[in-house]
mmCIF file of C-alpha atoms in Angstrom:
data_model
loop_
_atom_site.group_PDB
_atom_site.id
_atom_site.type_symbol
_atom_site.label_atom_id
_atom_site.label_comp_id
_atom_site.label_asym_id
_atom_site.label_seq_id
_atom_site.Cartn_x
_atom_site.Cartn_y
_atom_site.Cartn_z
ATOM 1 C CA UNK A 1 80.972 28.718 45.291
ATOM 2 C CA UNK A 2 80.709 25.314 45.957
ATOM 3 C CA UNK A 3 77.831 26.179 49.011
ATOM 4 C CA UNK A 4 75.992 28.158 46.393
ATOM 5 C CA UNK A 5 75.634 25.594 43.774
ATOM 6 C CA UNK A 6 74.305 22.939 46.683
ATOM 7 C CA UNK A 7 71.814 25.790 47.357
ATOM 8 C CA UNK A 8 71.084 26.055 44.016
ATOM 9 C CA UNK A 9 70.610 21.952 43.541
ATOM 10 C CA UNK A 10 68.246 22.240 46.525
ATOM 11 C CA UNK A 11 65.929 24.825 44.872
ATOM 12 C CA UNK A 12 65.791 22.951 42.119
ATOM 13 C CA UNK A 13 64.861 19.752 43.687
ATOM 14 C CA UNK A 14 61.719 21.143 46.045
ATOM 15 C CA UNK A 15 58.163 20.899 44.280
ATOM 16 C CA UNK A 16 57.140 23.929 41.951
ATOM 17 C CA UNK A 17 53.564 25.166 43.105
ATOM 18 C CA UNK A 18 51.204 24.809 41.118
ATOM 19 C CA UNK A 19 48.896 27.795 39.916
ATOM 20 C CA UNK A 20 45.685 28.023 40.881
ATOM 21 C CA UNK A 21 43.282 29.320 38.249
ATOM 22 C CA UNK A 22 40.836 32.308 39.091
ATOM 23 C CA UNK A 23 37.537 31.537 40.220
ATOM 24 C CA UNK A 24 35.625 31.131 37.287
ATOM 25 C CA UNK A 25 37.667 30.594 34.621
ATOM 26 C CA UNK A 26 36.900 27.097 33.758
ATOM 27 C CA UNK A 27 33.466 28.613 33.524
ATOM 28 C CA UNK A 28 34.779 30.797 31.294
ATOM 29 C CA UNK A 29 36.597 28.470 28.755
ATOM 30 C CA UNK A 30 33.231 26.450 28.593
ATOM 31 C CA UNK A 31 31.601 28.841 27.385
ATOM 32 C CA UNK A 32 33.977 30.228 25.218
ATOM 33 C CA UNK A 33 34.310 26.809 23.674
ATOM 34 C CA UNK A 34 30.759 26.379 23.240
ATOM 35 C CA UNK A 35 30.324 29.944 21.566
ATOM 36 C CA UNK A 36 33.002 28.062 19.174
ATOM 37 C CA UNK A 37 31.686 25.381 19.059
ATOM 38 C CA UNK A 38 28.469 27.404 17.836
ATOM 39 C CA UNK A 39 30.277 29.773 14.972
ATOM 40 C CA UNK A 40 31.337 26.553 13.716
ATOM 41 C CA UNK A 41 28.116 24.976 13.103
ATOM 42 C CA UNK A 42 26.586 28.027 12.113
ATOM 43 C CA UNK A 43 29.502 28.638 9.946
ATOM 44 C CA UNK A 44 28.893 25.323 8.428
ATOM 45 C CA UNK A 45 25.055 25.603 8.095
ATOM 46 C CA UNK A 46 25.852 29.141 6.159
ATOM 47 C CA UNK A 47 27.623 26.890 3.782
ATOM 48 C CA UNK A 48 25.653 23.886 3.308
ATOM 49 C CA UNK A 49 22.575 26.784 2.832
ATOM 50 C CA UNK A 50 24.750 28.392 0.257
ATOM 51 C CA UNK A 51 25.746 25.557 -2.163
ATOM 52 C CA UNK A 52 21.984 24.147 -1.926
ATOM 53 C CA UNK A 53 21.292 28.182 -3.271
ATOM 54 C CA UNK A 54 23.928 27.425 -5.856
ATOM 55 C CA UNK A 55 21.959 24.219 -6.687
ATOM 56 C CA UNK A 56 18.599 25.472 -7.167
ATOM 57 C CA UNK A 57 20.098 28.206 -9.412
ATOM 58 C CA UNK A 58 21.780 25.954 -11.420
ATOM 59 C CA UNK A 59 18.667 24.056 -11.856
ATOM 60 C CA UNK A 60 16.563 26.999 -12.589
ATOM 61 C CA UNK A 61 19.293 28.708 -15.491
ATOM 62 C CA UNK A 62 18.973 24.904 -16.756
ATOM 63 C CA UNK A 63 15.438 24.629 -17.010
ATOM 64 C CA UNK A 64 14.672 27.052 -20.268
ATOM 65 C CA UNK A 65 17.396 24.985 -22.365
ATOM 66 C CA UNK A 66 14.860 21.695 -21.640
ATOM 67 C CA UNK A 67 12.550 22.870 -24.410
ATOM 68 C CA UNK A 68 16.123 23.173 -26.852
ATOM 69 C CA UNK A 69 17.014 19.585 -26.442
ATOM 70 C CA UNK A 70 16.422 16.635 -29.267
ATOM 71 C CA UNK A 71 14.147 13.888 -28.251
ATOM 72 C CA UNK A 72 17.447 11.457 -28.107
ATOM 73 C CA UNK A 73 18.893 13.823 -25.263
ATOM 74 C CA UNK A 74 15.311 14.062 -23.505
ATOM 75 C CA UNK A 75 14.943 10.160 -23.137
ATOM 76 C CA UNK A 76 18.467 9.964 -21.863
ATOM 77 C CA UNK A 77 18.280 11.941 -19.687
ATOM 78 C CA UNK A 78 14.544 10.652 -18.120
ATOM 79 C CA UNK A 79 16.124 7.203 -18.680
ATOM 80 C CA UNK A 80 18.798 7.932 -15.810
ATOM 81 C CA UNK A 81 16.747 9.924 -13.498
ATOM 82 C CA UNK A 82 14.657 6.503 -13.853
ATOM 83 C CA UNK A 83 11.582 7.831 -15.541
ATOM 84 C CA UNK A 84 9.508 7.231 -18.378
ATOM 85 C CA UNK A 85 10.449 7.853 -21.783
ATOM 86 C CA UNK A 86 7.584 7.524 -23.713
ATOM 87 C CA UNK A 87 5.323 10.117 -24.839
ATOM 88 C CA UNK A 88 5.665 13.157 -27.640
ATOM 89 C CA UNK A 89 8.541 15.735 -27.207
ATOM 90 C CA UNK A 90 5.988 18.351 -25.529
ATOM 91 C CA UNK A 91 5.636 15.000 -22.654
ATOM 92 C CA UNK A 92 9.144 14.464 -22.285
ATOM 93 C CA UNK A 93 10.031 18.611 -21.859
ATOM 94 C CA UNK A 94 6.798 18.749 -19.098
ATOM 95 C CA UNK A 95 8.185 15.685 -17.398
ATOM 96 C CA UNK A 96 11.564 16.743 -17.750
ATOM 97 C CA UNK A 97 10.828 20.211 -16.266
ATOM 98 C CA UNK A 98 8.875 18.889 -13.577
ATOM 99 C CA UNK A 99 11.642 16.873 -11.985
ATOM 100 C CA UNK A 100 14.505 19.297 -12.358
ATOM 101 C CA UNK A 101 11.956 21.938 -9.874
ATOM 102 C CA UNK A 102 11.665 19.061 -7.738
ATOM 103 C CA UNK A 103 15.198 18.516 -7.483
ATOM 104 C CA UNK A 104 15.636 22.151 -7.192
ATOM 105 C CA UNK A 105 13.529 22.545 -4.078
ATOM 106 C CA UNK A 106 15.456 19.875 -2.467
ATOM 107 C CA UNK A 107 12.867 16.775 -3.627
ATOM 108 C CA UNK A 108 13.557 13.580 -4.772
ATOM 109 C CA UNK A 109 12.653 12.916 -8.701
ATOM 110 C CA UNK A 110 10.532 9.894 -7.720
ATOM 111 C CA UNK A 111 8.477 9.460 -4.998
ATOM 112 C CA UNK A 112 9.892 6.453 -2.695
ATOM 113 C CA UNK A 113 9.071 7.516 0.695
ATOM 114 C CA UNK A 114 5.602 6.426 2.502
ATOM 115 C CA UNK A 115 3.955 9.596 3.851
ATOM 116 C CA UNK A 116 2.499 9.669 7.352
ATOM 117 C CA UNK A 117 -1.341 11.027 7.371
ATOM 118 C CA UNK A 118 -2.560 12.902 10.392
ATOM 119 C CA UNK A 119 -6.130 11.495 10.384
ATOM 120 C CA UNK A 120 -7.030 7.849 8.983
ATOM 121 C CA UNK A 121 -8.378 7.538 5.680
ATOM 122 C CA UNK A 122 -9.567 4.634 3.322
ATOM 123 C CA UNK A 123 -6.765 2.511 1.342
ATOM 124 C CA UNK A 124 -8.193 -0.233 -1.023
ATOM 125 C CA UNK A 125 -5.580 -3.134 -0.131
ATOM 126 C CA UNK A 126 -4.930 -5.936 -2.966
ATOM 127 C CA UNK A 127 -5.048 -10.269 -1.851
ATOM 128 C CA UNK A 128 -4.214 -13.023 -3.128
ATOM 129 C CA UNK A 129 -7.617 -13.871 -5.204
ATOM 130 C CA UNK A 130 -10.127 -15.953 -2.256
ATOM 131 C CA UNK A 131 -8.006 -14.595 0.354
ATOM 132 C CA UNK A 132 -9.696 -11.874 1.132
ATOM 133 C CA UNK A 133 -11.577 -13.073 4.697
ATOM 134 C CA UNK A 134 -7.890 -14.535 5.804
ATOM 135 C CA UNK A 135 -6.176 -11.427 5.192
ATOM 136 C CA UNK A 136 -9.174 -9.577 6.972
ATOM 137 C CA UNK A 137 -8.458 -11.960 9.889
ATOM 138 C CA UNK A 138 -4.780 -11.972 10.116
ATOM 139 C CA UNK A 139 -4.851 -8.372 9.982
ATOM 140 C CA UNK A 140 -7.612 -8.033 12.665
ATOM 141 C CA UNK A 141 -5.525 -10.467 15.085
ATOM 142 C CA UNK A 142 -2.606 -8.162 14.854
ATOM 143 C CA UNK A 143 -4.570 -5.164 15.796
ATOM 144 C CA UNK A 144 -5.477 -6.871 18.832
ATOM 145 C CA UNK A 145 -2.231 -8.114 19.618
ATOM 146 C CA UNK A 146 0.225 -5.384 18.755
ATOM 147 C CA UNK A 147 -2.390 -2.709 20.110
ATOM 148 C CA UNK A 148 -3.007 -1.099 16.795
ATOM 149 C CA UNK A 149 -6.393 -0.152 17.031
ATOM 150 C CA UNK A 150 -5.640 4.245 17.138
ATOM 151 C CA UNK A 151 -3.737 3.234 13.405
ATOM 152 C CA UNK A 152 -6.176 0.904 12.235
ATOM 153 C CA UNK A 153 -9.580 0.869 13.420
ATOM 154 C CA UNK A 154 -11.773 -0.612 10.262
ATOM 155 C CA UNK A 155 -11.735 -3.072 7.600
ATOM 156 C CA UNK A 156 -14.476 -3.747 5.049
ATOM 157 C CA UNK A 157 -14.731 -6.367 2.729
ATOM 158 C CA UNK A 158 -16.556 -5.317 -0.503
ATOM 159 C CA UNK A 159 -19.306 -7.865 -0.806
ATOM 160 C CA UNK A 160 -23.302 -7.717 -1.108
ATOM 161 C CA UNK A 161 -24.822 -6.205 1.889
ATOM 162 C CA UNK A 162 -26.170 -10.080 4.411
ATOM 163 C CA UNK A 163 -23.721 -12.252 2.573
ATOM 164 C CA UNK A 164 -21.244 -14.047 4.118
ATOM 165 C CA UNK A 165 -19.201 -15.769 1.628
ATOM 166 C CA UNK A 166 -16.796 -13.855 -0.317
ATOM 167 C CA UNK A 167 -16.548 -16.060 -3.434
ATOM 168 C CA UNK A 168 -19.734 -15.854 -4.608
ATOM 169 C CA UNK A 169 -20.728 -11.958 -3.144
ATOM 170 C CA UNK A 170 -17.836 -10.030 -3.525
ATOM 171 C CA UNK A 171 -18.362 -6.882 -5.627
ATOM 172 C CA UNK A 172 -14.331 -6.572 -6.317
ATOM 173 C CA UNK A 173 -12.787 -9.189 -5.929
ATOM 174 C CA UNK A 174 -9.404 -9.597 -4.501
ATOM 175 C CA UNK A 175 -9.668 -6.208 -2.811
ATOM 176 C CA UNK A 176 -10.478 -5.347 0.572
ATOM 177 C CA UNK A 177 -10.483 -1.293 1.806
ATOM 178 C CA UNK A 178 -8.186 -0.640 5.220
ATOM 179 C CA UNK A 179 -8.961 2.613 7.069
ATOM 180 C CA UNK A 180 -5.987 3.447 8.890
ATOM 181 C CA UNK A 181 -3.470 6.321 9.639
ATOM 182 C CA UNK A 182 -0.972 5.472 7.232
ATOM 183 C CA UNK A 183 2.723 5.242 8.503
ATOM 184 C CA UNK A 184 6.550 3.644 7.180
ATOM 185 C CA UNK A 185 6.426 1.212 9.689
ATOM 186 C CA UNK A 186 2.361 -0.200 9.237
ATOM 187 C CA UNK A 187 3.023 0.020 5.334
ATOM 188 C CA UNK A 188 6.031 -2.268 5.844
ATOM 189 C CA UNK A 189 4.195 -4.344 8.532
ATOM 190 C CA UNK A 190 0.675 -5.272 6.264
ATOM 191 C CA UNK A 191 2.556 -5.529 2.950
ATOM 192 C CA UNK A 192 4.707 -8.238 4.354
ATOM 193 C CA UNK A 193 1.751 -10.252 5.386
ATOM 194 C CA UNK A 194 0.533 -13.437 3.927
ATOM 195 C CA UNK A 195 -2.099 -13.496 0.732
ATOM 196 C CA UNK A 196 -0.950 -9.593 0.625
ATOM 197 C CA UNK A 197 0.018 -8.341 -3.168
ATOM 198 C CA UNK A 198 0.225 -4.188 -2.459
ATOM 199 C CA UNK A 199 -1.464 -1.052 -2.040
ATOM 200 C CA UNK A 200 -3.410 0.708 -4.252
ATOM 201 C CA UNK A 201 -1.206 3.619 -5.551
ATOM 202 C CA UNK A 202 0.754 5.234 -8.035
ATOM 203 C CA UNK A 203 3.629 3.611 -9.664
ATOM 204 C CA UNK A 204 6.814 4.357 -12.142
ATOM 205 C CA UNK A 205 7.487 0.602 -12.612
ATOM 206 C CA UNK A 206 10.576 -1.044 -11.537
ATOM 207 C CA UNK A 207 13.665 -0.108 -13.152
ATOM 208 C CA UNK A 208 17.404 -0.981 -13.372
ATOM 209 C CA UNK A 209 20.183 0.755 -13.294
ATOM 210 C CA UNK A 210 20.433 1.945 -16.661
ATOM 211 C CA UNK A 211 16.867 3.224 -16.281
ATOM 212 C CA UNK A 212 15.130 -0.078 -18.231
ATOM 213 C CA UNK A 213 11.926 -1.511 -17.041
ATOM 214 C CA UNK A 214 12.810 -4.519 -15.658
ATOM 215 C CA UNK A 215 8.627 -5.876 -15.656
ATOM 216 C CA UNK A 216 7.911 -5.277 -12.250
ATOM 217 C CA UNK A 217 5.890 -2.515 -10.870
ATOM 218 C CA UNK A 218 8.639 -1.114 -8.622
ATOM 219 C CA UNK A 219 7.507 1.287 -5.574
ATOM 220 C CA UNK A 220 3.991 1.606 -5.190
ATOM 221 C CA UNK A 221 2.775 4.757 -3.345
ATOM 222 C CA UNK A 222 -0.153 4.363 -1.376
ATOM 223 C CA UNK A 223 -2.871 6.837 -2.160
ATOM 224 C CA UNK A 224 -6.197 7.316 -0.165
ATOM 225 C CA UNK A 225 -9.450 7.121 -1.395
ATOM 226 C CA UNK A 226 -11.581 9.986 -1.163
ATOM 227 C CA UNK A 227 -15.056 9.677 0.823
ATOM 228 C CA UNK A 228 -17.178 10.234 -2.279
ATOM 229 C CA UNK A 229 -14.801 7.348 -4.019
ATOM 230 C CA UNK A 230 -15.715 4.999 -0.553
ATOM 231 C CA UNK A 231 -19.215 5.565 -0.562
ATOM 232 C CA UNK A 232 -19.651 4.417 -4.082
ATOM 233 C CA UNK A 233 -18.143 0.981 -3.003
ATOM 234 C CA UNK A 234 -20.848 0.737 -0.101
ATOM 235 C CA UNK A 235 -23.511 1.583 -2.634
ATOM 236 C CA UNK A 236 -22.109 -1.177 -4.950
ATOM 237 C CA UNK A 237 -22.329 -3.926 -2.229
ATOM 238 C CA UNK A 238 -26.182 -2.208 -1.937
ATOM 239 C CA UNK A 239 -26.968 -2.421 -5.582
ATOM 240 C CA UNK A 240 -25.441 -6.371 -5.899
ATOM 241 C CA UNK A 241 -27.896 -7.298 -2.248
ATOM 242 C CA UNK A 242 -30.762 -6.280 -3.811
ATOM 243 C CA UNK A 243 -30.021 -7.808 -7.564
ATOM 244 C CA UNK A 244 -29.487 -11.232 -5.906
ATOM 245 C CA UNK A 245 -32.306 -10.470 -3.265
ATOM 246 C CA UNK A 246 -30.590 -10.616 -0.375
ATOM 247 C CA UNK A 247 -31.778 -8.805 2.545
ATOM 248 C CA UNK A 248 -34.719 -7.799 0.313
ATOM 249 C CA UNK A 249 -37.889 -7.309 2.892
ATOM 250 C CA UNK A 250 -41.087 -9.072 1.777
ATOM 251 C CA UNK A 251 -39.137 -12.348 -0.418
ATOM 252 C CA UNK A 252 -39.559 -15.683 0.491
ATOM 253 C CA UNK A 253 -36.032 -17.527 1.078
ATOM 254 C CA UNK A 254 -35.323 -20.100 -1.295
ATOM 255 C CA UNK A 255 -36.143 -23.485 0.388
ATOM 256 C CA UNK A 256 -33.310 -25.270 2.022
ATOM 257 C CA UNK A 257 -32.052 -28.835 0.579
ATOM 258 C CA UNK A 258 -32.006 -31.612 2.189
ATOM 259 C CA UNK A 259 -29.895 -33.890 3.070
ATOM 260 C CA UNK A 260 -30.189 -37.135 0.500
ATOM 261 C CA UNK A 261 -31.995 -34.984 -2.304
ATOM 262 C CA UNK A 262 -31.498 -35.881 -5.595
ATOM 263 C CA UNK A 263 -30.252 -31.902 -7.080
ATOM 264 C CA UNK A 264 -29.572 -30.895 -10.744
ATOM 265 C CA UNK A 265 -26.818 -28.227 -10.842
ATOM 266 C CA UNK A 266 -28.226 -25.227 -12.376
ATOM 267 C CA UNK A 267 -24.721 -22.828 -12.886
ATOM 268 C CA UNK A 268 -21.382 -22.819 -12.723
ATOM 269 C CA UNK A 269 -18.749 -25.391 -14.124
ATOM 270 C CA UNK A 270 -20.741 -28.546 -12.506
ATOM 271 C CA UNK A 271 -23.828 -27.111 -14.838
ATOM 272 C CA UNK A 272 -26.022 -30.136 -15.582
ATOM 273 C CA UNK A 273 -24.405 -32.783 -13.520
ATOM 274 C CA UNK A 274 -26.670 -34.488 -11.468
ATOM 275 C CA UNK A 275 -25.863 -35.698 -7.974
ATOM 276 C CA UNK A 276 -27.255 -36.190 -4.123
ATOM 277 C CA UNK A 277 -26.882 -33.790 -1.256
ATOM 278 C CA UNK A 278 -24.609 -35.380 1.536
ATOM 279 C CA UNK A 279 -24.019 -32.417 3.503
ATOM 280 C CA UNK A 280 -26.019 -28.520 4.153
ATOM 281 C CA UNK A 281 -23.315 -25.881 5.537
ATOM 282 C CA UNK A 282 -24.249 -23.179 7.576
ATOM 283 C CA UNK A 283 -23.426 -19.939 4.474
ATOM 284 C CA UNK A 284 -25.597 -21.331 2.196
ATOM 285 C CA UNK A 285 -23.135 -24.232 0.671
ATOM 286 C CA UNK A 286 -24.202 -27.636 0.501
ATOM 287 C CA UNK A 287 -22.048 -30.628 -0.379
ATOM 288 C CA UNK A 288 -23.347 -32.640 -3.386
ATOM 289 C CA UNK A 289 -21.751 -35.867 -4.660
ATOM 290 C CA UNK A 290 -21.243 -35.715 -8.352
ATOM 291 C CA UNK A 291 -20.063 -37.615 -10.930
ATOM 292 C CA UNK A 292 -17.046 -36.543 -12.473
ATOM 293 C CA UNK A 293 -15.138 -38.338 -14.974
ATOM 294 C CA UNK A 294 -16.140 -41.749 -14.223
ATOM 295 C CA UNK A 295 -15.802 -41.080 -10.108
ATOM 296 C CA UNK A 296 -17.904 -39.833 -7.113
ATOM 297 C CA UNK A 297 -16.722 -36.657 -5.973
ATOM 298 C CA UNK A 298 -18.174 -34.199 -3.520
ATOM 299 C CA UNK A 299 -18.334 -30.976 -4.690
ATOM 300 C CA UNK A 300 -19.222 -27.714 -2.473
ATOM 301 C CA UNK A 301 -22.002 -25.468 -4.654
ATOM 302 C CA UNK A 302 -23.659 -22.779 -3.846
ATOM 303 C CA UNK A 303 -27.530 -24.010 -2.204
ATOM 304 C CA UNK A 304 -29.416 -21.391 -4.701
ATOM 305 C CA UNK A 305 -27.414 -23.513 -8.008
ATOM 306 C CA UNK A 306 -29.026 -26.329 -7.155
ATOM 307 C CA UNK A 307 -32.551 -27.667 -7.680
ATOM 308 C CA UNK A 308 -34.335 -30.428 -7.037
ATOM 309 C CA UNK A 309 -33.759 -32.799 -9.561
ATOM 310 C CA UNK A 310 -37.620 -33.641 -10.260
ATOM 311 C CA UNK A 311 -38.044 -30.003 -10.419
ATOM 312 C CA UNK A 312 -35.652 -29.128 -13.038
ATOM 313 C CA UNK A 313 -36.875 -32.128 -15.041
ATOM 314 C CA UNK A 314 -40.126 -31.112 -15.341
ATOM 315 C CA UNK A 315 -39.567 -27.411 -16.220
ATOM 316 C CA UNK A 316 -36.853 -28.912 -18.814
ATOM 317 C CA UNK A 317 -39.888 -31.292 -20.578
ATOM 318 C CA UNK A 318 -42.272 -27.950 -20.374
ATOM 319 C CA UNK A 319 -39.231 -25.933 -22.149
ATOM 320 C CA UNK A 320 -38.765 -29.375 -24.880
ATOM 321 C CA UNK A 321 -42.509 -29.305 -25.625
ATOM 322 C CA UNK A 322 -43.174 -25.889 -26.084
ATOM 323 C CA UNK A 323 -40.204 -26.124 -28.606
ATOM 324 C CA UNK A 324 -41.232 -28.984 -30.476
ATOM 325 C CA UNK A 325 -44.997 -28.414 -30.118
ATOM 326 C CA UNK A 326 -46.346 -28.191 -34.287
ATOM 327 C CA UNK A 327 -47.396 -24.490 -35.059
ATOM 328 C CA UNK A 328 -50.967 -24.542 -36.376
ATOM 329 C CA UNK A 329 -51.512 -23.346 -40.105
ATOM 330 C CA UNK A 330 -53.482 -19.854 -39.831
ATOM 331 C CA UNK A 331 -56.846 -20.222 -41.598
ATOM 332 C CA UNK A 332 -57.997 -16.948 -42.501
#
């Protein structure tokens, strides 16, 4: 007994073999885990698919009972959805209604997202008021740099057709029109520049948490301008170079001043003031030294608001004597 229980200890201390799968069976289990794997998600798309069903029928048995509510409910309600609640009751039901089938397709009640346009298109861009060239040139370095010329590959500034200067040509001032293939990431990237305000868009204003205005405009969504709407601002800057007759074929410039003329400022806040050329830019500015409030002080003017002092005195004493000249009596 004792020999069989040392043969017994022995079997118990050699090595147990180890079983050797089938080929093909970790093959197997992969897949089978995978197919899993798959039922699961499926499983759990079937679900997420039917409580967004049970959503949009929620919404839609909800909707008919909008037209039932007092105007009290209607603006609290609009008020937390962060819309506005001004208008008649027929407004606030329309409005009302029209967010609870956005949220019922699966839309957000405001629009806060920057869509992304296949083709470029024309956005009118707002500046900082004389900022419009700087903006035009900070944007056009960045092109350059950051390669954005298939996103962006115009820029106009909206002033009279062979002028230069913005301050005294621009047709809208402040504005300048982008044409570009609107994106997140270049609306992010030009609103954060210098001398840049916003887009052009629509807007819900800002509003706090409890759904008050809090005076700011809030999200601004960029909207396009059509071609016809484009066109009409080219025609503008048109219209303005022939009014001031530039570019006009046929006119005579307006002689150039010199420098050391005595001029007589014709418009503008200087109007009157009397003073002597010291310099003659290159855009049609000329630096005139004028007296204000008891001291020199050069001024920059436009060249066509000033005239020769001799000039403008003589066609003032033409103007004083016509006035005062004594009306003959009529002698039938």
């Amino acid at each position: 007994r004792k020999r069989d229980d040392d043969d017994d200890d022995d079997d118990d201390d050699q090595p147990v073999a180890k079983k050797r799968r089938p080929a093909g069976a970790n093959q197997f289990i992969e897949e089978e885990a995978e197919a899993s794997e798959e039922e699961d998600e499926e499983e759990d798309a079937a679900t997420v698919a039917a409580q967004r069903e049970a959503s949009m029928q929620k919404a839609r048995a909800e909707l008919p009972t909008v037209a039932n509510m007092t105007v009290a409910d209607l603006k609290t309600e609009l008020r937390v959805l962060g819309l506005r609640v001004t208008g008649r009751k027929a407004e606030l039901v329309e409005r009302l209604e029209q967010t609870r089938r956005k949220m019922a397709a699966g839309l957000p009640p405001i629009e806060t997202e920057v869509h992304r346009d296949v083709e470029p298109l024309w956005y009118m861009l707002q500046t900082a008021n004389g900022f419009e060239r700087t903006v035009e040139r900070s944007l056009s370095q960045a092109i350059e740099v950051q390669r954005l010329q298939e996103d962006i590959d115009r820029i106009f500034v909206p002033i009279a057709d062979g002028e230069t200067s913005v301050r005294d040509a621009s047709v809208m001032p402040s504005y300048i029109l982008v044409h570009m293939r609107m994106t997140r990431a270049l609306h992010t990237f030009i609103t954060g520049m210098q001398y840049v305000v916003n887009f052009v868009g629509a807007d819900h204003g800002g509003r706090s948490r409890s759904g008050q205005l809090d005076g700011s405009r809030g999200f601004v969504w960029p909207r396009p301008l059509t071609d016809d709407q484009f066109q009409s601002i080219v025609t503008l800057t048109k219209e303005a170079a022939r009014a001031s007759g530039a570019g006009g074929e046929g006119e005579e410039a307006p002689p150039s001043l010199a420098t050391g003329a005595r001029v007589l400022v014709s418009s503008g806040p200087f109007k009157g003031l009397e003073g002597t050329v010291t310099e003659v830019g290159t855009e049609g500015l000329a630096t005139v030294l004028l007296t204000v409030m008891g001291r020199q002080t050069a001024v920059s003017l436009p060249e066509r608001s000033c005239q020769p002092a001799g000039e403008a005195a003589a066609a003032a004493g033409l103007e004083e004597a016509a006035v005062s000249a004594p009306v003959e009596a009529w002698d039938p």
